[in-house]
Short mmCIF file of N, CA and C in Angstrom, two decimals:
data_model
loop_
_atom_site.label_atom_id
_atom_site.label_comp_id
_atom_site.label_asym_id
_atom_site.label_seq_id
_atom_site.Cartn_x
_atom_site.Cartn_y
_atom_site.Cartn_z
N UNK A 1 -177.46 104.73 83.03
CA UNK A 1 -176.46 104.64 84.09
C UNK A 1 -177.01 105.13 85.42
N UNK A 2 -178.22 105.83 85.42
CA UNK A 2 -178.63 106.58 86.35
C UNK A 2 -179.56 107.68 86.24
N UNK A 3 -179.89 107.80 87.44
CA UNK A 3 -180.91 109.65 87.02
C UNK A 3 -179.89 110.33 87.63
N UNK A 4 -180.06 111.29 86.94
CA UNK A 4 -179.38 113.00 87.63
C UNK A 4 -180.68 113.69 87.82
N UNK A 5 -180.47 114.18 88.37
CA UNK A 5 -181.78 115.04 88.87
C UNK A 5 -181.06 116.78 89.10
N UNK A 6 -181.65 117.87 88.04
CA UNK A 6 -181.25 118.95 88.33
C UNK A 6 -182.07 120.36 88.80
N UNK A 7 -181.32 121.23 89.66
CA UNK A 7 -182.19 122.21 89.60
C UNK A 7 -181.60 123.28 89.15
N UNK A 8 -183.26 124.11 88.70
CA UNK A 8 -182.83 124.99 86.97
C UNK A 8 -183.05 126.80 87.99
N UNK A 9 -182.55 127.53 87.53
CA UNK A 9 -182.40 129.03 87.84
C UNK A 9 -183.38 129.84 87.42
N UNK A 10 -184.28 130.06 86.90
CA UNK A 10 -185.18 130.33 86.21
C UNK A 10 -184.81 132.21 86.83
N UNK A 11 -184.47 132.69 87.80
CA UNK A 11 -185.36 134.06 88.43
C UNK A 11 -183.90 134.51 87.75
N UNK A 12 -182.80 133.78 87.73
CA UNK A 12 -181.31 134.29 87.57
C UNK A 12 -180.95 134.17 85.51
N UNK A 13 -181.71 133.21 84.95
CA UNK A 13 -180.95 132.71 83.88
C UNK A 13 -182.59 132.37 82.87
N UNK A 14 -183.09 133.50 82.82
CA UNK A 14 -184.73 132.97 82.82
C UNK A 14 -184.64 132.54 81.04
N UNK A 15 -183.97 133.24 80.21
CA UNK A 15 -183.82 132.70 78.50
C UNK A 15 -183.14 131.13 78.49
N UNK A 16 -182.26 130.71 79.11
CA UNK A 16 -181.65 129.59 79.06
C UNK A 16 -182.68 128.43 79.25
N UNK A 17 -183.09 129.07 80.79
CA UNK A 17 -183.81 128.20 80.93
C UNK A 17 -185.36 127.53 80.83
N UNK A 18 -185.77 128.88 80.24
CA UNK A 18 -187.20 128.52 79.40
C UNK A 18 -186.79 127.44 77.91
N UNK A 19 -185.65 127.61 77.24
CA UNK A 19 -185.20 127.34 75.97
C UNK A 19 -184.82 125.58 76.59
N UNK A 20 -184.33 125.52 77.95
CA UNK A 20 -184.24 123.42 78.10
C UNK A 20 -185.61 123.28 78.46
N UNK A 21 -186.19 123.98 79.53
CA UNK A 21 -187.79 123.33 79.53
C UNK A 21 -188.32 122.66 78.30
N UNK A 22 -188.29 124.00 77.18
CA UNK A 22 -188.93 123.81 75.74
C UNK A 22 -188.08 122.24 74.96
N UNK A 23 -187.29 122.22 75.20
CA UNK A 23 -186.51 120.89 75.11
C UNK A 23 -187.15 119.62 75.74
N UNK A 24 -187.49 120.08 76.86
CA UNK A 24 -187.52 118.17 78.32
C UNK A 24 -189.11 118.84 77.79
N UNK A 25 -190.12 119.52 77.86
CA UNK A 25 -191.87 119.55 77.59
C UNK A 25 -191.77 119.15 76.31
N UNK A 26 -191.12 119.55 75.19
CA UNK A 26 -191.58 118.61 74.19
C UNK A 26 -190.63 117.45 73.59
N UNK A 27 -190.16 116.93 74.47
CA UNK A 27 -189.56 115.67 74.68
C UNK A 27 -188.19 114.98 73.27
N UNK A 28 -187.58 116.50 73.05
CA UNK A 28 -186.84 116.82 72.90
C UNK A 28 -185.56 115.75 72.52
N UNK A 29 -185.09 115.89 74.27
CA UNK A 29 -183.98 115.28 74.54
C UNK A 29 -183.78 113.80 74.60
N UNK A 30 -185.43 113.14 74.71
CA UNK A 30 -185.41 112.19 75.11
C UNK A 30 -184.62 110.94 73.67
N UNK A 31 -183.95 109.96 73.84
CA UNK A 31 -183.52 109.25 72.92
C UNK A 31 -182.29 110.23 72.71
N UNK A 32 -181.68 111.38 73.40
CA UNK A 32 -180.38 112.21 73.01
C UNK A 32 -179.28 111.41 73.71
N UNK A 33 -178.22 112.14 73.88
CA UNK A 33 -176.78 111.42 74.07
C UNK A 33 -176.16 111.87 75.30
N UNK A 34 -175.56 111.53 76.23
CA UNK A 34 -174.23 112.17 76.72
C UNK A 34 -172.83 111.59 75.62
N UNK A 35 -172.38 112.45 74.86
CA UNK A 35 -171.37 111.53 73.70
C UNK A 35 -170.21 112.51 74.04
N UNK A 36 -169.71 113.24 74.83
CA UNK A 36 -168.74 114.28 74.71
C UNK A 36 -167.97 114.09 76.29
N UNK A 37 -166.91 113.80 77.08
CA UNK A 37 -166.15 113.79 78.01
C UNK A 37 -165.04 114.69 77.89
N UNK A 38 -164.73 115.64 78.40
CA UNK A 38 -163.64 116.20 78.85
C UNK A 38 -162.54 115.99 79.93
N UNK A 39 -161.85 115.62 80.09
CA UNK A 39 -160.88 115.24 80.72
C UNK A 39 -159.16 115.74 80.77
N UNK A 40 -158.72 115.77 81.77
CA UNK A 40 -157.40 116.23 81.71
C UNK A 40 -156.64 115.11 80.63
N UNK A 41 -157.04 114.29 80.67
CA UNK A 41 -155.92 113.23 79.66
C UNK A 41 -156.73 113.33 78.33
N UNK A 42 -157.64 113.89 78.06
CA UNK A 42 -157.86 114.18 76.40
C UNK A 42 -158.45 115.29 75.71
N UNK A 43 -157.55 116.18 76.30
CA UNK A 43 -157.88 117.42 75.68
C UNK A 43 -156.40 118.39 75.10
N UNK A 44 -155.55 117.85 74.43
CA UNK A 44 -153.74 117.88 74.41
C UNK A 44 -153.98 119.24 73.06
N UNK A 45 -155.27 119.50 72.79
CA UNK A 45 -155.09 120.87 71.64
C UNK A 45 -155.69 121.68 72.24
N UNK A 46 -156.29 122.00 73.64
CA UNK A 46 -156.70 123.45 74.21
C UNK A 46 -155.40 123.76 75.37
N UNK A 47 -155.28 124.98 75.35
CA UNK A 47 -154.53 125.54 76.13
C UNK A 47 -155.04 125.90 77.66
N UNK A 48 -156.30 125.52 77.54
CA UNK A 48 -157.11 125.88 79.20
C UNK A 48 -157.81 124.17 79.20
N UNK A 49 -157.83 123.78 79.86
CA UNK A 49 -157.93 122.46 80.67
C UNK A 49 -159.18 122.85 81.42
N UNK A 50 -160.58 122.00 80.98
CA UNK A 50 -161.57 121.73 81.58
C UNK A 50 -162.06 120.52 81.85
N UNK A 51 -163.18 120.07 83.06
CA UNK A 51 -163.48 118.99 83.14
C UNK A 51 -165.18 118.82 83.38
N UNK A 52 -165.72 118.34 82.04
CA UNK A 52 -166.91 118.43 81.78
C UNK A 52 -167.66 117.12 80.72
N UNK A 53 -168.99 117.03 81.14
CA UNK A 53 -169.28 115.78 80.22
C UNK A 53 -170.39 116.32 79.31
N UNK A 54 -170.92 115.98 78.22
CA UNK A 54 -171.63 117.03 77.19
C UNK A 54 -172.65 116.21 76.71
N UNK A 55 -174.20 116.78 77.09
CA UNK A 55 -174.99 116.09 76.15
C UNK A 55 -175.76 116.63 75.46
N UNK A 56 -176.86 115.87 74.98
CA UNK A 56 -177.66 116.75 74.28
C UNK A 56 -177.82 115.82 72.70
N UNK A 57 -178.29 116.95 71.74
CA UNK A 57 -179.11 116.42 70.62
C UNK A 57 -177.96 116.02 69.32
N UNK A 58 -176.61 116.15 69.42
CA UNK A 58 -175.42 116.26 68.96
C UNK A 58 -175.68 116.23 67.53
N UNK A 59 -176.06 115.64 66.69
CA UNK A 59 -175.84 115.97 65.12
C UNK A 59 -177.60 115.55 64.75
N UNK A 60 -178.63 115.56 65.84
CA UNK A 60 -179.71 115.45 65.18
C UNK A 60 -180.49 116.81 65.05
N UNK A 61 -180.17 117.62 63.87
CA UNK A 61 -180.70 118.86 63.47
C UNK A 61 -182.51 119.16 63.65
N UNK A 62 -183.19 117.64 63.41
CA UNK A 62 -184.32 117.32 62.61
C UNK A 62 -185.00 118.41 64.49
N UNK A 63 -184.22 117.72 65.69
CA UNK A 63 -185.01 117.85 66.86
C UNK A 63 -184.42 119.42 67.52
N UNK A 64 -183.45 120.43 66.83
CA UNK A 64 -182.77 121.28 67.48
C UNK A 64 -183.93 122.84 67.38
N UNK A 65 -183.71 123.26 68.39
CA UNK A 65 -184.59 124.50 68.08
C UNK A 65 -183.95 126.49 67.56
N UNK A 66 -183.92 126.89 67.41
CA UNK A 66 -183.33 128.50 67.31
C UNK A 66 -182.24 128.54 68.11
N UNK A 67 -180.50 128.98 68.25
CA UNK A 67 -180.36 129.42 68.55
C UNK A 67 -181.25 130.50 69.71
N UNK A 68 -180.52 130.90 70.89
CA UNK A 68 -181.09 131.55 71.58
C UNK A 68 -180.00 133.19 72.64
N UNK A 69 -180.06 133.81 72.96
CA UNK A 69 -179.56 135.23 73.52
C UNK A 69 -178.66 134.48 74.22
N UNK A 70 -177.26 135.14 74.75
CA UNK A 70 -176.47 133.58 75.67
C UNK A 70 -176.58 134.95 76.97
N UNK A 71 -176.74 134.28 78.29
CA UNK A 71 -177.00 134.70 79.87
C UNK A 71 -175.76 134.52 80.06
N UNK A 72 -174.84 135.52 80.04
CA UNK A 72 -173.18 135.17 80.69
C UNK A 72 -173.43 135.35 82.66
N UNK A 73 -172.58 134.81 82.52
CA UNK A 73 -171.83 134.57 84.23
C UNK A 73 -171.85 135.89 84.83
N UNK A 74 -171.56 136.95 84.26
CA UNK A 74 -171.56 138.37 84.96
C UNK A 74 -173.04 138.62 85.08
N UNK A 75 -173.86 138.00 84.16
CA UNK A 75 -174.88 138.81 84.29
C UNK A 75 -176.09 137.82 85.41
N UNK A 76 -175.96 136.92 85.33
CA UNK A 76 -176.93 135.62 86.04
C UNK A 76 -176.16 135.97 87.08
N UNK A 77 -174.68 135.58 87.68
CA UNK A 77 -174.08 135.31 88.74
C UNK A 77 -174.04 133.69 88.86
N UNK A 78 -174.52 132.76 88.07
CA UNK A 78 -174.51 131.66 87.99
C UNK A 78 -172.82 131.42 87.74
N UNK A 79 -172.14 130.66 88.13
CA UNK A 79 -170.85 130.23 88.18
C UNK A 79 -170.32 128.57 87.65
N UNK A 80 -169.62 128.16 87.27
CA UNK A 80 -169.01 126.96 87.23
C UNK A 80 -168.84 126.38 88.21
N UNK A 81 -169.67 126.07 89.25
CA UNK A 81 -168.79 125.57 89.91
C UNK A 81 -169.18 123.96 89.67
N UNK A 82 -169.20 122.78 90.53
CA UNK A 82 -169.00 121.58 90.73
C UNK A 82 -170.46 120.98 90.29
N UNK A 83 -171.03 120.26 89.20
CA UNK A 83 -172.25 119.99 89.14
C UNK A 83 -173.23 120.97 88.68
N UNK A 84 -172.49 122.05 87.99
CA UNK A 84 -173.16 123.22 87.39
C UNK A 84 -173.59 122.42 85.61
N UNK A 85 -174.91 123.26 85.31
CA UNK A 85 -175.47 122.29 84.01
C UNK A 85 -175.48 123.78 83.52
N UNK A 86 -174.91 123.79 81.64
CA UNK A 86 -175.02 124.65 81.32
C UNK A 86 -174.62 124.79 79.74
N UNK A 87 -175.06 125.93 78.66
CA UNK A 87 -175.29 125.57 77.71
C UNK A 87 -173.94 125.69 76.52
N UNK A 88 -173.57 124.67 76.25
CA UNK A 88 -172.42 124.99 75.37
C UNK A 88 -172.91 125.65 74.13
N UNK A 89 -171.93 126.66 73.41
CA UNK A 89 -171.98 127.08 72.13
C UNK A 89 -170.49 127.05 71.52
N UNK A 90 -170.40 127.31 70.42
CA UNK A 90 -169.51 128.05 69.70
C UNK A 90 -169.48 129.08 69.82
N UNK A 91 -169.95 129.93 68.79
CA UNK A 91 -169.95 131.27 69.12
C UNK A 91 -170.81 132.69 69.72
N UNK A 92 -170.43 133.40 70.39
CA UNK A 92 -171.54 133.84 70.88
C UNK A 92 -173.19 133.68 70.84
N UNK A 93 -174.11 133.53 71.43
CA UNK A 93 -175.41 133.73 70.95
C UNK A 93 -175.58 132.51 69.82
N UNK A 94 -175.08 131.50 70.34
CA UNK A 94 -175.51 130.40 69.26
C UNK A 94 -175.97 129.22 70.18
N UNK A 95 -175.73 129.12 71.42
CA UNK A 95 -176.32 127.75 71.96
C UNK A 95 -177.77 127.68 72.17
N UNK A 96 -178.16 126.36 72.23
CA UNK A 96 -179.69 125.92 71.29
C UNK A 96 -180.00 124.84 72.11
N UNK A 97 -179.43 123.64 71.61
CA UNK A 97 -179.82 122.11 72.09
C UNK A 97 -178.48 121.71 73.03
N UNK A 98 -177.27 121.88 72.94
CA UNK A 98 -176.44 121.14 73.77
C UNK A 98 -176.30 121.31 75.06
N UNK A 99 -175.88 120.81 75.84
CA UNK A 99 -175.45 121.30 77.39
C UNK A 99 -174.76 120.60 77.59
N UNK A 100 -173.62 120.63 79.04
CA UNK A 100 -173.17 120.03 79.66
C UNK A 100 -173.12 120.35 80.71
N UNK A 101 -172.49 119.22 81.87
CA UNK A 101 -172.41 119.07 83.27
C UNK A 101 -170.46 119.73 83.82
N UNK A 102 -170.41 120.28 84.54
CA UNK A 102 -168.97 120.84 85.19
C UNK A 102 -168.88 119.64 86.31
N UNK A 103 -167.23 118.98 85.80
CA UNK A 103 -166.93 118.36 87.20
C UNK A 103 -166.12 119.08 87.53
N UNK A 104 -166.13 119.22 89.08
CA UNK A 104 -165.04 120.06 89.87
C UNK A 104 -165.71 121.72 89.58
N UNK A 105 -165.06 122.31 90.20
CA UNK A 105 -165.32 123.95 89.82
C UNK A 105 -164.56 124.42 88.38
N UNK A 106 -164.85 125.05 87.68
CA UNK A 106 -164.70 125.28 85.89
C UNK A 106 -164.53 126.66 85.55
N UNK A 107 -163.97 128.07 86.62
CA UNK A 107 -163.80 129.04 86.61
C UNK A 107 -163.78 129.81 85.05
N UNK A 108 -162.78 128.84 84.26
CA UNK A 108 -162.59 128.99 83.38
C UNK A 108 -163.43 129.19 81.74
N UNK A 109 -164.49 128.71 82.12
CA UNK A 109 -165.85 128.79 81.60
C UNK A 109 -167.11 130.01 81.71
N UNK A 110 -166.19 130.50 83.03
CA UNK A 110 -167.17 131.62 83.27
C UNK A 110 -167.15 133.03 82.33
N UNK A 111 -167.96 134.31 82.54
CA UNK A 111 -167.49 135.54 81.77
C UNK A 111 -166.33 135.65 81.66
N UNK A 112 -165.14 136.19 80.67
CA UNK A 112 -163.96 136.64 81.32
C UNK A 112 -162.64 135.36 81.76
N UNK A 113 -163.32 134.18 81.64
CA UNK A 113 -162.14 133.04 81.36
C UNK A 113 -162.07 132.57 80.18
N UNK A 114 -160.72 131.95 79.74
CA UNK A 114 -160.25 131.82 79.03
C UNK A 114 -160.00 130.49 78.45
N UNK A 115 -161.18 129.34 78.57
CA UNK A 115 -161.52 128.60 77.71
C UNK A 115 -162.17 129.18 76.30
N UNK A 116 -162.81 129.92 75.98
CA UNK A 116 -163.07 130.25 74.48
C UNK A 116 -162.60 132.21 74.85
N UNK A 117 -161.83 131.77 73.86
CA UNK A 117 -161.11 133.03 73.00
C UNK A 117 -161.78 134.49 73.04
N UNK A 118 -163.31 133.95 72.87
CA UNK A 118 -164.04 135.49 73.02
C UNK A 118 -164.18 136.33 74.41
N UNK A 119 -164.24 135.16 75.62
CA UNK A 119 -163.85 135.90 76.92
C UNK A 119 -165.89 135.74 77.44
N UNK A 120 -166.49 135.45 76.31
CA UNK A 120 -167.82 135.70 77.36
C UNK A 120 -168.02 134.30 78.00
N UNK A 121 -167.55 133.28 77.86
CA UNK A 121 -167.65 132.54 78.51
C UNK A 121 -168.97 131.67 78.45
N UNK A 122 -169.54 130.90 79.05
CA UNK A 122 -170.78 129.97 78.81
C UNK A 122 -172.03 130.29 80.05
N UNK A 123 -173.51 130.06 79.47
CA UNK A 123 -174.74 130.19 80.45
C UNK A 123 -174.55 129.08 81.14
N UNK A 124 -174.82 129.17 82.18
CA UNK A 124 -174.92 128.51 83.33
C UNK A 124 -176.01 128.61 83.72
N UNK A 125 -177.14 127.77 83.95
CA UNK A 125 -178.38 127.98 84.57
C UNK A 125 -178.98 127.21 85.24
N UNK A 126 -177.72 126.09 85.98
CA UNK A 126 -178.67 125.50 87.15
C UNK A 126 -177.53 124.33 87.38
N UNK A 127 -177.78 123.70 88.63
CA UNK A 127 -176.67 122.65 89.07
C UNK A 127 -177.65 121.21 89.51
N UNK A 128 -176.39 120.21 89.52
CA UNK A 128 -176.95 119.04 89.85
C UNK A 128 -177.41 118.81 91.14
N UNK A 129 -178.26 118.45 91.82
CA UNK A 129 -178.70 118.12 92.74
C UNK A 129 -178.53 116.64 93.53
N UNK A 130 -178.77 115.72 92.78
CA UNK A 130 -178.83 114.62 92.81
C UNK A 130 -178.22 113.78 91.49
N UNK A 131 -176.94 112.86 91.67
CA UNK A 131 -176.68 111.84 90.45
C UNK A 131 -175.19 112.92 90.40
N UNK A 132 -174.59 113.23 91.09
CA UNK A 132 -173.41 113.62 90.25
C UNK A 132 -172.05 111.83 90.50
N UNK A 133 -172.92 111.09 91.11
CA UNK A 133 -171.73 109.98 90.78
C UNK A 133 -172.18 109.33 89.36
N UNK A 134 -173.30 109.53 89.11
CA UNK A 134 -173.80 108.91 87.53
C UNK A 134 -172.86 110.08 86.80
N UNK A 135 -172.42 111.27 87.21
CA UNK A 135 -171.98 112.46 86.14
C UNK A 135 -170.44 111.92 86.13
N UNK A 136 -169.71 111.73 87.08
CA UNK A 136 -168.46 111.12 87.41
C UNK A 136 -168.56 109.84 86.42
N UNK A 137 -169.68 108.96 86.69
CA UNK A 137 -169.53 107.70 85.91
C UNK A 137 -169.31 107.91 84.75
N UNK A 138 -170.35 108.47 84.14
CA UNK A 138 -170.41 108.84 82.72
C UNK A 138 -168.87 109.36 81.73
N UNK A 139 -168.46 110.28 82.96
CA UNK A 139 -167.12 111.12 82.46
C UNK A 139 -165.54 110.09 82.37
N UNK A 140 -165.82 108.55 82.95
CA UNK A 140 -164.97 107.81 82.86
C UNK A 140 -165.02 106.93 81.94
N UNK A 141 -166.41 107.32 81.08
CA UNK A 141 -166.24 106.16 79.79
C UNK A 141 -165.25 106.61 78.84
N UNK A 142 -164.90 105.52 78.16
CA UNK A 142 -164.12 105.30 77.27
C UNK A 142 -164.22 106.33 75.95
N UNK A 143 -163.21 106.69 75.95
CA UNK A 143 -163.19 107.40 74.68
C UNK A 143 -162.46 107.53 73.45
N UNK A 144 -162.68 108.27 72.21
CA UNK A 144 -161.96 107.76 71.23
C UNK A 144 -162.73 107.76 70.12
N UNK A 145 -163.15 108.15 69.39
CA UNK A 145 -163.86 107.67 68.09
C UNK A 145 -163.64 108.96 67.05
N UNK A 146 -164.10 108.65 65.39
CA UNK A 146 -164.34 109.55 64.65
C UNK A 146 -165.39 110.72 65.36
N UNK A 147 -164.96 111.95 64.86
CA UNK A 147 -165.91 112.77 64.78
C UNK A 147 -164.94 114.24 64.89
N UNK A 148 -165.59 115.30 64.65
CA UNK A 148 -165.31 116.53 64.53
C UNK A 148 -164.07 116.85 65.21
N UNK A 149 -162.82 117.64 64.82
CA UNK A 149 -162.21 118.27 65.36
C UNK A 149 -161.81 119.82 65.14
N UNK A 150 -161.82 120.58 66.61
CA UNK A 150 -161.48 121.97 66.18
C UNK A 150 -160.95 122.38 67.62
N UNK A 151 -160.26 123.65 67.66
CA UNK A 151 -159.26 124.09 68.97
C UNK A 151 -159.83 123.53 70.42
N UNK A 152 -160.92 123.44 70.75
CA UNK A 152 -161.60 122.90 72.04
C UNK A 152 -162.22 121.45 72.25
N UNK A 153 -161.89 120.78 70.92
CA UNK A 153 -163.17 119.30 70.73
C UNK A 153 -162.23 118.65 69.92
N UNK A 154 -162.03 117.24 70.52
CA UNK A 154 -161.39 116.24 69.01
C UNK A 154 -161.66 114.86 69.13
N UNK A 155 -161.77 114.34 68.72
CA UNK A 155 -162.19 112.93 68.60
C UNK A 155 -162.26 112.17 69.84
N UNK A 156 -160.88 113.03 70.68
CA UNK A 156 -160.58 111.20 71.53
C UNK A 156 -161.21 111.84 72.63
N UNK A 157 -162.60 113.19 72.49
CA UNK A 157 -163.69 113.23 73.56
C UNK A 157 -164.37 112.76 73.43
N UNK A 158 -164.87 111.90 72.14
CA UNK A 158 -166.03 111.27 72.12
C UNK A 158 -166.31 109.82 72.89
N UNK A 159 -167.54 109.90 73.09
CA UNK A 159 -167.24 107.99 73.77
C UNK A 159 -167.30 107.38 72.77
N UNK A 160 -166.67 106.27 73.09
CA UNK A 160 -166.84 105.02 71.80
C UNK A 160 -168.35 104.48 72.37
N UNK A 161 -169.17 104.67 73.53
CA UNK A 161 -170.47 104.16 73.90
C UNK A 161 -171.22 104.94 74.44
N UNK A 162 -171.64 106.09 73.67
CA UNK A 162 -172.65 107.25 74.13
C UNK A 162 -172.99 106.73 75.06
N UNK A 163 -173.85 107.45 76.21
CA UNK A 163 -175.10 107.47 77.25
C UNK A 163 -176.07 107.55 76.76
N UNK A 164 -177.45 106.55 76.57
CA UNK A 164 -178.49 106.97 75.64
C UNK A 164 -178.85 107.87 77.05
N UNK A 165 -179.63 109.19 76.97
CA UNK A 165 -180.56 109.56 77.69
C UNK A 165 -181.94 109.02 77.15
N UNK A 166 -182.83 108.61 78.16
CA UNK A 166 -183.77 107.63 78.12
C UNK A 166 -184.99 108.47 77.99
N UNK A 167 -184.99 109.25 78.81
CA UNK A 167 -186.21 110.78 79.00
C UNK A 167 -185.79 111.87 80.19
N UNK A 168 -186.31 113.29 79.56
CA UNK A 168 -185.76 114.41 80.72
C UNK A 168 -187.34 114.64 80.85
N UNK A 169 -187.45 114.37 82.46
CA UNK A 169 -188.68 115.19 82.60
C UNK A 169 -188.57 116.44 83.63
N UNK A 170 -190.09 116.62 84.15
CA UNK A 170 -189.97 117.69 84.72
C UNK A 170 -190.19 117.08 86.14
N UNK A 171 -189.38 117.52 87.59
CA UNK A 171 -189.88 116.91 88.40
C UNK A 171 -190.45 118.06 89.62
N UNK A 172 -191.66 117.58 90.26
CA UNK A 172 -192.06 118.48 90.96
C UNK A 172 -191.94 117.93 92.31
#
């Protein structure tokens, strides 16, 4: 659909973001998905309302690496805001391979908001630069399909037509 082009935090968020390098250098991501949209019209089982699109290695285990330490928002100063890239988990100290993109500002994601229950909120370690209308595009595909449901994720986020990501490199 496009390149996004991002820049990463390294001096602020330096575990996060050594752990996607190690992802895009050994080519990781490449052949991965954007398969996850968040949206105000399909998210009717969380009680906090976010707007975010999710990619990454989604059920291919074979390419995922360790769990890694999670960099909260209090401690980076990295924030949600608009075009912020950053690493989803479940539960504490468990995000690895996934990420996603913040449309709009996502307060709610940060330390201390109240999208996940535990209050620490999600790493944030770098924003879009370039391609956030490919991030907009992406977040208007169609959605709907089988797959996992639990208090924050249910089916009708999935696209019915993933985003293949094609390759993440490094750009200098």
């Amino acid at each position: 659909m496009g390149k996004i082009v991002v820049e990463l935090y390294a001096d602020k968020a330096p575990i996060t973001v050594a752990n996607f390098l190690r992802y895009v250098d050994e080519k990781r991501y490449d052949g991965g998905k954007f398969y996850r949209v968040v949206r105000m019209d399909n998210q009717s089982t969380s009680p906090v309302k976010i707007e975010v699109i999710q990619g990454g290695l989604q059920s291919d285990s074979t390419k995922m690496l360790p769990p890694i330490p999670q960099e909260t928002t209090n401690k980076t100063g990295i924030l949600h805001v608009d075009g912020a890239i950053s690493m989803a988990r479940g539960k504490p100290e468990s995000g690895a391979s996934e990420f996603f993109i913040c449309i709009n500002a996502q307060p709610e994601l940060d330390f201390g908001g109240k999208r996940n229950p535990d209050g620490q909120g999600f790493a944030a370690f770098g924003k879009v630069v370039k391609g956030m209308k490919v991030v907009r595009k992406i977040q208007k595909g169609e959605t709907g399909q089988p797959g996992p449901t639990n208090a924050f994720s249910n089916p009708m986020q999935l696209l019915k037509n993933p985003v293949v990501i094609t390759a993440v490199r490094r750009v200098k």
